[in-house]
Each structure stands twice: as C-alpha cells, then as structure tokens.
Amino acid sequence: MKVFNFLRFRFFTVSSCFFSPLFVAAMQPDSLDYVELQGVQVVSTRASNKTPMAYSDLSQEQIKAVNVGVDIPYVLSLTPSVTTTSDAGNGIGYTTLRVRGTDPSRINITANGIPLNDAESASVFWVNMGDFASSVQSMQIQRGVGTSTNGAGAFGATVNMLTENIGTKPYVGIGLSGGSYYSHKETLRFATGLLGGHWGVQGRLSNIGSKGYLDRAATKLNSYMLQAGYFGESTVVKFITWNGVEETYHAWNYTSKYEQERYGRTYNSCGVMGYDAEGNPTGYYNDQTDNYHQQNYQLLWNQHLANMLTMNVGLHYTKGQGYYQQYQSAGTQAMYGTSWKTFGLSTDEGLLADLVDQQKMDNDFFGVVASVNYDNRQNLQATLGGGWNRYRGDQFGHIVWTEPGIVTTPPTADAFSPDFEYYRNRAYKTDFNVYGKVNYELVRGLSVFADMQYRHVGYRLQNPTVAYGMNTDGSYVIDNCYDFFNPKAGVNYNVGRGHRLYASYGMGHKEPVRNNFMQQIANPDRPDAVAKAERLGDLEVGYKYQSGRFSAGVNVYWMNYTDQLVLTGELNLIGEALTKNLDKSYRLGVELEAAWKPVDWFRWDVNATWSRNRVKDMVVTLNDNVTNVNLGDQPLAFSPDLIFNNVFTLQYRGLKASLQSQYVSDQYLTNTGFKEMVCRDAAGNETRETLLLKRHFNTNIDLSYSFGWASCGIKNITAGVTLYNVFNSKYDNNGWAAPQFVSDGGSVKAVNEWGCRDEGAAGFAPSAPFNFMAHLSLDF
C-alpha cells in the first residue's frame, strides 16, 4: 500500500472544544461569530472532546502539508486503523480508503454535513473530486459506528469534511507540484475577503495529471470550486459549487503473479486487444478509458437563533454523467473468464468476436439536511437534526464498434450492430433520517451522551445487471424498504487534569447496494446470494492523557456483526469487488496513540492497531457445485492484524523535515483462511501461489522550507520535495482472488483450475517503488 505523509500530524486531539473545527482559519478576533457560523453545518455530526468515541481531527495546516497531488484517502493514510489502495500504484486516480478492515462502501462521507456517498454503490469515488483537499478547512474521521450523520450507514468510519471558510482578507495562492511518472498538480486559489462588511467570494482552479506507475494507468483531473457568501450579524448564507472532470485509463483488472513475472511488474491487462501464439499481447486499445463529470451544488443557511441556539439548513444537488469504454476481444474474454452472456450470447453459438462497448450513467441526487443546535457553554449540548435525500439513476450500454464480417442469426443478431443499446435500467432511492443527540455533564468532569436515529430507505431498481435482454418490460425487480433504529449511548469522565476515560455502545444498520442485488439476480438458485441488510453493535472503551509536551491514548473496540456484507476477494466483469452476507462476524482490536514534543523543534507521533477480525462458521462450496464444507472461524479479508505508523518531525524556523513509516501485516484475499492455493505451471508441475497481500514496511521523507518576500508582495513561499518509498519496497496495495475448492483426503484445499499458476484466479495491484514529488506554493 502506497503511504503518503503528512507533516506534524496530530494523531489525536483531546483539548478541542465543541466548536474546535471552526477556529482553524486565521481570523481577526472580532470575526469570531463570523467564523463559527460558517461551520455550524458540521457541528451536529462531529464528535467533540466530550463524545465517548474514537476520532481524529485534521486541521487545514495538516491537510496542506501532504496535499501535493495525492487523493484524500492518502491524506488520511497515517491515522489509526487506515489502509489505502491505488489502482495506478502512485496514489493518483482511483484510490480507496479502508478503516478497521471495512471497505469504502461502509464509510460515511459528508461535506458540510451533506452526504457524498453514491446512493447505489454507497462509495465515494475520489477520482471525481480532484484536488478537493485544497478546498477543505478541516476533516474529522470517526472510527466505528460514529455519531449519527446524514447519508449512508457507517460500518467502519465516518469522514466529515468542512469546506474552506471565506476569510476576511483577500488573497491569491498558487501551488505547483511535479514528479515521478509525469505526475503534476497546478492549483490557483483566490478570495476577495469581506466586501462591504457582508459579502465574500472564494474559488479554486485545479489540474492534476499522471501517467501512473502501471502501464497506461494515466489520469487527467480538472476541477474547480467557487463559493459566495453573505455574512450578517447572526446569519451566514453560502452558495458553493464544485465539479470534477476525470479521464482515467483502466487499471482495475490487476494482474497475477504469473503475469507480472512474465510481462513485468507494471503490466496492465486492461485494454489488451489479443495475444499471439506465444502468449504475448498483440496491442492495446487506446480508448480503454473511464470518463465522468460530477457537478455539486450546496446552498447553506446558518443562523444564530439566540445566545445558545443555532440552526442550519442545507439544500444540495449533484449531477453525474459519464461512461467507461472498453475493448472486448474474444481472446481476452476467454483468458480472463468473462462471458459473452453479458450480451446475451454464448460460445456454443459460434458468436465470439471483438467489439467495443460503452457503459453509461446519468444520475441526479438532491435533498435537504437541517439541524438545530443548543449549547449553554456549561454542561449541556443538544442537537435535533435530519435529512431527506432522493436519487434517480439511469444506466445503459451501447455497442460502439464490432469486428467486421461477423454473421449472426436472430434473436441475437442485433447485439452486434453499432450503436445498439443492449441494456437500460433506472433506479430510485429515497433516504430519510431524523436524529437527536444530548451530551449532559452530570457533575464536574462526568458527562453522559445519548444519540438516537431513525432512518428509512426506499430502493426501487429495474435491473441490477448489465445483461442483454434482461427485464425488457421495465418492471422493478427490486422494490425494497428498510427501517432502521440506530441508538448510541456512552459516558465520558475527565478524571483529573489531562486524564480522560470514556465508553460507548452504538448500533448501526445498512441496506444492500446495487452490486449485492446484481449478485442476487445472477444467482437465483443460491440462498447465500440473497442480499440482506446488515447490523452492527459497536463497543468503544478508551483512555486519553494530554499535557503540554506529551499525549497518549488507548481505545479498545469490539464490533459485532450480523449479516455483514464482506468482500469475497472476487471481482465482477468491470472490476468491482463482490461481497456476500456472513451470518456472524466480528472485529476486536486495540488502537494506541502517542505524541511527544520534548523541545520546540522536534515532535514524535506514533500509533498502532492490533486487531482480530473473524467470520464464524465460514462455508465454501466445492468445485462440484454441490458439496458445502464448514471451515469454522476464519480471518476476514483485507483486515490486517497489525498496522503501525511512526512520524518524526523536525521544525526550525522555516525548515521542516519529517520521516514517516508504516507497517501493515498480511491481509487475506478471501475469507477462507487459505494463505495459498495449489496450481500448475505451463509444464504441469505443481506450484503454490499466494492468496495474501504480503506484509510491508514503507518509509517516506518530506523536506520543505518556507519564507516570505515582502518586497515582492509575496506573503509566503514554500518549496519542498517529498520522497516516497525511500527503501524501494515492492509490495501490493490491493488484490482479488477466486480460487476453487476441492476435497483432499477429508480436508479442503484451494486450487486454481482456470489457468497457469495463479492466472485467472488472483490479481494484484503493485505499489510504486521509490518516487518523488517536488512542490512549490506562493501566497500573495
């Protein structure tokens, strides 16, 4: 896994007050209310130092220190219990975030309290939000079930972002970065300051590009953000819009160890147009690309109703349009196990042929969120909030080119006609929630916390698959409603000066997503394919200590699941991870954090997570497709037992230097507990191939120097360089596996019957070896 640093990162903050995320901008003292009101939108969903849960805060300074081109998952990469992935291998393009082993579809993401998760996949595709970190004032990541929030259910974490405040003073800022793999980022930021005492405008323009570490894994990201605000004595109204336009070459297949050994570690099988008699690629399709445009709008009204009472209302609308285009060759389809049944065809009809298809999306997401917040500044904080959100999404596919000379017969002949639309389906999803939170200090230092949420989800889906000829009458094959009650309660005790104890228990529920229903429709005869809602019970117990020079904390968690939808290690035809419900599973762990600053110019931060992640009574089906075998308790996929982060930071005047290291232990690619599978090489000899993402240790170094140049009107100049993976560690950040299982003398073993060695049964996403990124910023 590629690890990016962030300079002077605080791994925990226990001294923040209820409104602490709102005071990070450099504002004039008389603009305190002005600053508070800009952040009221997130107060209702953020944790404070009286909230009995595990969380980490990142300030704008900490975000800026690592924001030299990488995506937001890598900004969070050194917080406790986090692992990251990158299809291209260098942290730019398609990247994801896992927390405590849970996948991205179980991490709730909001901006200004407004949900960002895609309504159908429940994930945030950071590639559609290029350089969004340059427009973020602060971030908070809550681990576990977290506090009640808007949007998708949180089963691993909640990431809450507050967009940048419109400051009282005008400025212009330029940021430039460039480095390995032709990676680059250019950012222009500007603000008018406060005009006429009441108005302000701020904006950003960004361009990010990279050829990627893997072959052809190129990324082009263009984005902007513009916000305008009115600021009254007790009122703030802001209109915010941002967009992201992305084009990426596919790199989501991953490749087997056999392929990497044969073609090189950077081999990318996406776009291969065929293989010669010796098995070498004959060429690559240039337009094997993913293309998407996402436009976001937010209208925020924050109001002081009384001395202790604030209110916020947020309206939002997101428009998404795009497609991905791919070359489907007969040779690669056979080699990688994909199927012509996607187009209603079968090989026994003699219809194998090359073609190019587009799979398109046209989505609308809109709604409203609101809350009323009470804080008497003494012993009581209370919030009443909720939201209503509506999604409408169309998905459809076209054939754009077919191999000339192919003769077909009805009823499938039309499937080879250029511009033929081989599937179309529509989905509607409504998400409504209401919650109430109270934090009350019973006696000095001892407070209790209660949080109750009701959430209703309605989901109608015409056809979850992308298959030709499915559900042609337009009926809704999925028409489900879910009603969830998510209570949370806890206690927080400030024992003495700097000491804090807390404990909480919360419940969360989550509905299945589109891919889960796709698997259900594709396997109508398999009871385990029926997609069920999940339930989580989360117990968090912790202790924290903070003094002027030293801070430390420990958090113990127990996350007990019913019907958890976990990654199986397999991928579908377009590279999306497959999941299945597991009746009983759990995650048990301890998170340790410490920070020591013995002198003003040196700081040492460290955190570690030890965990045990298990599924109970894991059942597999043997390759006879009949016999089921119970393997007992087994490790959950993509859930390392140990994650360790270490940061040394030196700062003297304008000079900053930091050394960051991360260790991640082995991760299983399946939930079966098999570390390897039995295979055969090209000569028929038995080999054993890994079913793990192997443990790795990675180190980064960041160097920068800041100074002013007042005579030229430059407030600050920062120049630096970040060196990634300085010890040239060769490791994989992600992968998939789909072995077969056979009986062997009364026991079960994993095998590959698809191809040579691990070909067709496993794939890996290599991380880049040593690379660098130089950066320069100018603030006027």
mmCIF file of N, CA and C in Angstrom, residues 220-276:
data_model
loop_
_atom_site.group_PDB
_atom_site.id
_atom_site.type_symbol
_atom_site.label_atom_id
_atom_site.label_comp_id
_atom_site.label_asym_id
_atom_site.label_seq_id
_atom_site.Cartn_x
_atom_site.Cartn_y
_atom_site.Cartn_z
ATOM 1 N N LYS A 220 -6.246 12.138 -15.805
ATOM 2 C CA LYS A 220 -6.410 13.561 -16.065
ATOM 3 C C LYS A 220 -7.594 14.054 -15.247
ATOM 4 N N LEU A 221 -7.332 15.000 -14.337
ATOM 5 C CA LEU A 221 -8.371 15.522 -13.464
ATOM 6 C C LEU A 221 -8.392 17.045 -13.560
ATOM 7 N N ASN A 222 -9.548 17.591 -13.880
ATOM 8 C CA ASN A 222 -9.747 19.037 -13.873
ATOM 9 C C ASN A 222 -10.898 19.353 -12.932
ATOM 10 N N SER A 223 -10.747 20.382 -12.140
ATOM 11 C CA SER A 223 -11.791 20.693 -11.172
ATOM 12 C C SER A 223 -11.752 22.169 -10.811
ATOM 13 N N TYR A 224 -12.872 22.625 -10.264
ATOM 14 C CA TYR A 224 -12.927 23.969 -9.701
ATOM 15 C C TYR A 224 -13.843 23.961 -8.488
ATOM 16 N N MET A 225 -13.714 24.995 -7.682
ATOM 17 C CA MET A 225 -14.655 25.230 -6.592
ATOM 18 C C MET A 225 -14.882 26.730 -6.497
ATOM 19 N N LEU A 226 -16.131 27.125 -6.336
ATOM 20 C CA LEU A 226 -16.488 28.528 -6.216
ATOM 21 C C LEU A 226 -17.551 28.664 -5.142
ATOM 22 N N GLN A 227 -17.328 29.593 -4.220
ATOM 23 C CA GLN A 227 -18.328 29.846 -3.192
ATOM 24 C C GLN A 227 -18.483 31.347 -2.987
ATOM 25 N N ALA A 228 -19.729 31.744 -2.726
ATOM 26 C CA ALA A 228 -20.053 33.138 -2.445
ATOM 27 C C ALA A 228 -20.919 33.160 -1.198
ATOM 28 N N GLY A 229 -20.708 34.162 -0.355
ATOM 29 C CA GLY A 229 -21.433 34.196 0.907
ATOM 30 C C GLY A 229 -21.883 35.567 1.323
ATOM 31 N N TYR A 230 -22.972 35.567 2.074
ATOM 32 C CA TYR A 230 -23.452 36.781 2.749
ATOM 33 C C TYR A 230 -23.290 36.553 4.246
ATOM 34 N N PHE A 231 -22.729 37.554 4.940
ATOM 35 C CA PHE A 231 -22.428 37.417 6.348
ATOM 36 C C PHE A 231 -23.063 38.575 7.112
ATOM 37 N N GLY A 232 -24.087 38.230 7.847
ATOM 38 C CA GLY A 232 -24.731 39.216 8.697
ATOM 39 C C GLY A 232 -24.317 39.041 10.135
ATOM 40 N N GLU A 233 -24.933 39.820 11.021
ATOM 41 C CA GLU A 233 -24.579 39.754 12.435
ATOM 42 C C GLU A 233 -24.867 38.381 13.020
ATOM 43 N N SER A 234 -25.942 37.749 12.580
ATOM 44 C CA SER A 234 -26.303 36.428 13.108
ATOM 45 C C SER A 234 -26.696 35.458 12.000
ATOM 46 N N THR A 235 -26.354 35.801 10.767
ATOM 47 C CA THR A 235 -26.758 34.982 9.619
ATOM 48 C C THR A 235 -25.597 34.816 8.649
ATOM 49 N N VAL A 236 -25.417 33.603 8.175
ATOM 50 C CA VAL A 236 -24.495 33.331 7.074
ATOM 51 C C VAL A 236 -25.238 32.505 6.036
ATOM 52 N N VAL A 237 -25.207 32.972 4.801
ATOM 53 C CA VAL A 237 -25.767 32.220 3.683
ATOM 54 C C VAL A 237 -24.659 32.028 2.665
ATOM 55 N N LYS A 238 -24.408 30.777 2.289
ATOM 56 C CA LYS A 238 -23.333 30.480 1.339
ATOM 57 C C LYS A 238 -23.862 29.598 0.212
ATOM 58 N N PHE A 239 -23.437 29.940 -0.992
ATOM 59 C CA PHE A 239 -23.672 29.083 -2.149
ATOM 60 C C PHE A 239 -22.326 28.521 -2.588
ATOM 61 N N ILE A 240 -22.241 27.211 -2.664
ATOM 62 C CA ILE A 240 -20.990 26.541 -3.002
ATOM 63 C C ILE A 240 -21.238 25.611 -4.178
ATOM 64 N N THR A 241 -20.362 25.662 -5.157
ATOM 65 C CA THR A 241 -20.432 24.703 -6.254
ATOM 66 C C THR A 241 -19.023 24.227 -6.582
ATOM 67 N N TRP A 242 -18.894 22.955 -6.853
ATOM 68 C CA TRP A 242 -17.617 22.419 -7.311
ATOM 69 C C TRP A 242 -17.878 21.297 -8.300
ATOM 70 N N ASN A 243 -16.899 21.070 -9.135
ATOM 71 C CA ASN A 243 -17.052 19.986 -10.102
ATOM 72 C C ASN A 243 -15.768 19.192 -10.199
ATOM 73 N N GLY A 244 -15.869 18.062 -10.858
ATOM 74 C CA GLY A 244 -14.707 17.249 -11.174
ATOM 75 C C GLY A 244 -14.918 16.597 -12.528
ATOM 76 N N VAL A 245 -13.945 16.738 -13.408
ATOM 77 C CA VAL A 245 -13.969 16.083 -14.712
ATOM 78 C C VAL A 245 -12.771 15.154 -14.753
ATOM 79 N N GLU A 246 -13.021 13.868 -14.925
ATOM 80 C CA GLU A 246 -11.920 12.902 -14.885
ATOM 81 C C GLU A 246 -11.896 12.030 -16.126
ATOM 82 N N GLU A 247 -10.690 11.697 -16.524
ATOM 83 C CA GLU A 247 -10.469 10.678 -17.544
ATOM 84 C C GLU A 247 -9.308 9.816 -17.070
ATOM 85 N N THR A 248 -9.570 8.535 -16.904
ATOM 86 C CA THR A 248 -8.534 7.612 -16.459
ATOM 87 C C THR A 248 -8.508 6.397 -17.378
ATOM 88 N N TYR A 249 -7.326 5.916 -17.659
ATOM 89 C CA TYR A 249 -7.190 4.657 -18.384
ATOM 90 C C TYR A 249 -7.408 3.524 -17.385
ATOM 91 N N HIS A 250 -8.126 2.490 -17.808
ATOM 92 C CA HIS A 250 -8.464 1.404 -16.887
ATOM 93 C C HIS A 250 -7.198 0.744 -16.321
ATOM 94 N N ALA A 251 -7.225 0.510 -15.033
ATOM 95 C CA ALA A 251 -6.144 -0.245 -14.382
ATOM 96 C C ALA A 251 -6.726 -1.117 -13.282
ATOM 97 N N TRP A 252 -7.982 -1.505 -13.450
ATOM 98 C CA TRP A 252 -8.683 -2.179 -12.359
ATOM 99 C C TRP A 252 -8.697 -3.704 -12.482
ATOM 100 N N ASN A 253 -8.127 -4.270 -13.509
ATOM 101 C CA ASN A 253 -8.088 -5.731 -13.609
ATOM 102 C C ASN A 253 -7.178 -6.353 -12.565
ATOM 103 N N TYR A 254 -6.047 -5.678 -12.294
ATOM 104 C CA TYR A 254 -4.931 -6.234 -11.529
ATOM 105 C C TYR A 254 -4.374 -7.444 -12.295
ATOM 106 N N THR A 255 -3.239 -7.912 -11.909
ATOM 107 C CA THR A 255 -2.587 -8.983 -12.658
ATOM 108 C C THR A 255 -2.031 -10.035 -11.713
ATOM 109 N N SER A 256 -1.998 -11.256 -12.205
ATOM 110 C CA SER A 256 -1.494 -12.373 -11.406
ATOM 111 C C SER A 256 0.016 -12.271 -11.249
ATOM 112 N N LYS A 257 0.544 -12.980 -10.269
ATOM 113 C CA LYS A 257 1.996 -13.033 -10.095
ATOM 114 C C LYS A 257 2.655 -13.671 -11.324
ATOM 115 N N TYR A 258 1.961 -14.622 -11.931
ATOM 116 C CA TYR A 258 2.489 -15.241 -13.148
ATOM 117 C C TYR A 258 2.618 -14.204 -14.261
ATOM 118 N N GLU A 259 1.594 -13.375 -14.447
ATOM 119 C CA GLU A 259 1.654 -12.350 -15.489
ATOM 120 C C GLU A 259 2.726 -11.315 -15.186
ATOM 121 N N GLN A 260 2.841 -10.933 -13.914
ATOM 122 C CA GLN A 260 3.867 -9.950 -13.559
ATOM 123 C C GLN A 260 5.265 -10.507 -13.794
ATOM 124 N N GLU A 261 5.461 -11.777 -13.502
ATOM 125 C CA GLU A 261 6.764 -12.387 -13.737
ATOM 126 C C GLU A 261 7.081 -12.464 -15.230
ATOM 127 N N ARG A 262 6.040 -12.689 -16.028
ATOM 128 C CA ARG A 262 6.246 -12.848 -17.467
ATOM 129 C C ARG A 262 6.379 -11.518 -18.195
ATOM 130 N N TYR A 263 5.523 -10.535 -17.827
ATOM 131 C CA TYR A 263 5.479 -9.277 -18.585
ATOM 132 C C TYR A 263 6.056 -8.083 -17.823
ATOM 133 N N GLY A 264 6.372 -8.245 -16.564
ATOM 134 C CA GLY A 264 6.886 -7.140 -15.775
ATOM 135 C C GLY A 264 5.898 -6.694 -14.706
ATOM 136 N N ARG A 265 6.422 -6.074 -13.650
ATOM 137 C CA ARG A 265 5.589 -5.700 -12.507
ATOM 138 C C ARG A 265 4.565 -4.636 -12.851
ATOM 139 N N THR A 266 4.828 -3.823 -13.868
ATOM 140 C CA THR A 266 3.899 -2.742 -14.229
ATOM 141 C C THR A 266 2.876 -3.187 -15.265
ATOM 142 N N TYR A 267 2.819 -4.479 -15.570
ATOM 143 C CA TYR A 267 1.904 -4.959 -16.604
ATOM 144 C C TYR A 267 0.452 -4.661 -16.231
ATOM 145 N N ASN A 268 -0.288 -4.131 -17.200
ATOM 146 C CA ASN A 268 -1.702 -3.794 -17.033
ATOM 147 C C ASN A 268 -2.478 -4.502 -18.137
ATOM 148 N N SER A 269 -3.314 -5.458 -17.769
ATOM 149 C CA SER A 269 -4.028 -6.249 -18.771
ATOM 150 C C SER A 269 -5.231 -5.527 -19.356
ATOM 151 N N CYS A 270 -5.636 -4.409 -18.765
ATOM 152 C CA CYS A 270 -6.763 -3.654 -19.322
ATOM 153 C C CYS A 270 -6.395 -3.115 -20.701
ATOM 154 N N GLY A 271 -7.289 -3.278 -21.661
ATOM 155 C CA GLY A 271 -7.071 -2.760 -22.999
ATOM 156 C C GLY A 271 -6.327 -3.680 -23.932
ATOM 157 N N VAL A 272 -5.937 -4.885 -23.454
ATOM 158 C CA VAL A 272 -5.241 -5.831 -24.333
ATOM 159 C C VAL A 272 -6.170 -6.244 -25.471
ATOM 160 N N MET A 273 -5.673 -6.183 -26.716
ATOM 161 C CA MET A 273 -6.503 -6.485 -27.881
ATOM 162 C C MET A 273 -6.314 -7.905 -28.382
ATOM 163 N N GLY A 274 -5.477 -8.678 -27.728
ATOM 164 C CA GLY A 274 -5.279 -10.059 -28.112
ATOM 165 C C GLY A 274 -3.879 -10.526 -27.794
ATOM 166 N N TYR A 275 -3.653 -11.810 -27.957
ATOM 167 C CA TYR A 275 -2.360 -12.417 -27.674
ATOM 168 C C TYR A 275 -1.925 -13.258 -28.863
ATOM 169 N N ASP A 276 -0.611 -13.300 -29.099
ATOM 170 C CA ASP A 276 -0.093 -14.114 -30.185
ATOM 171 C C ASP A 276 0.077 -15.558 -29.727
#
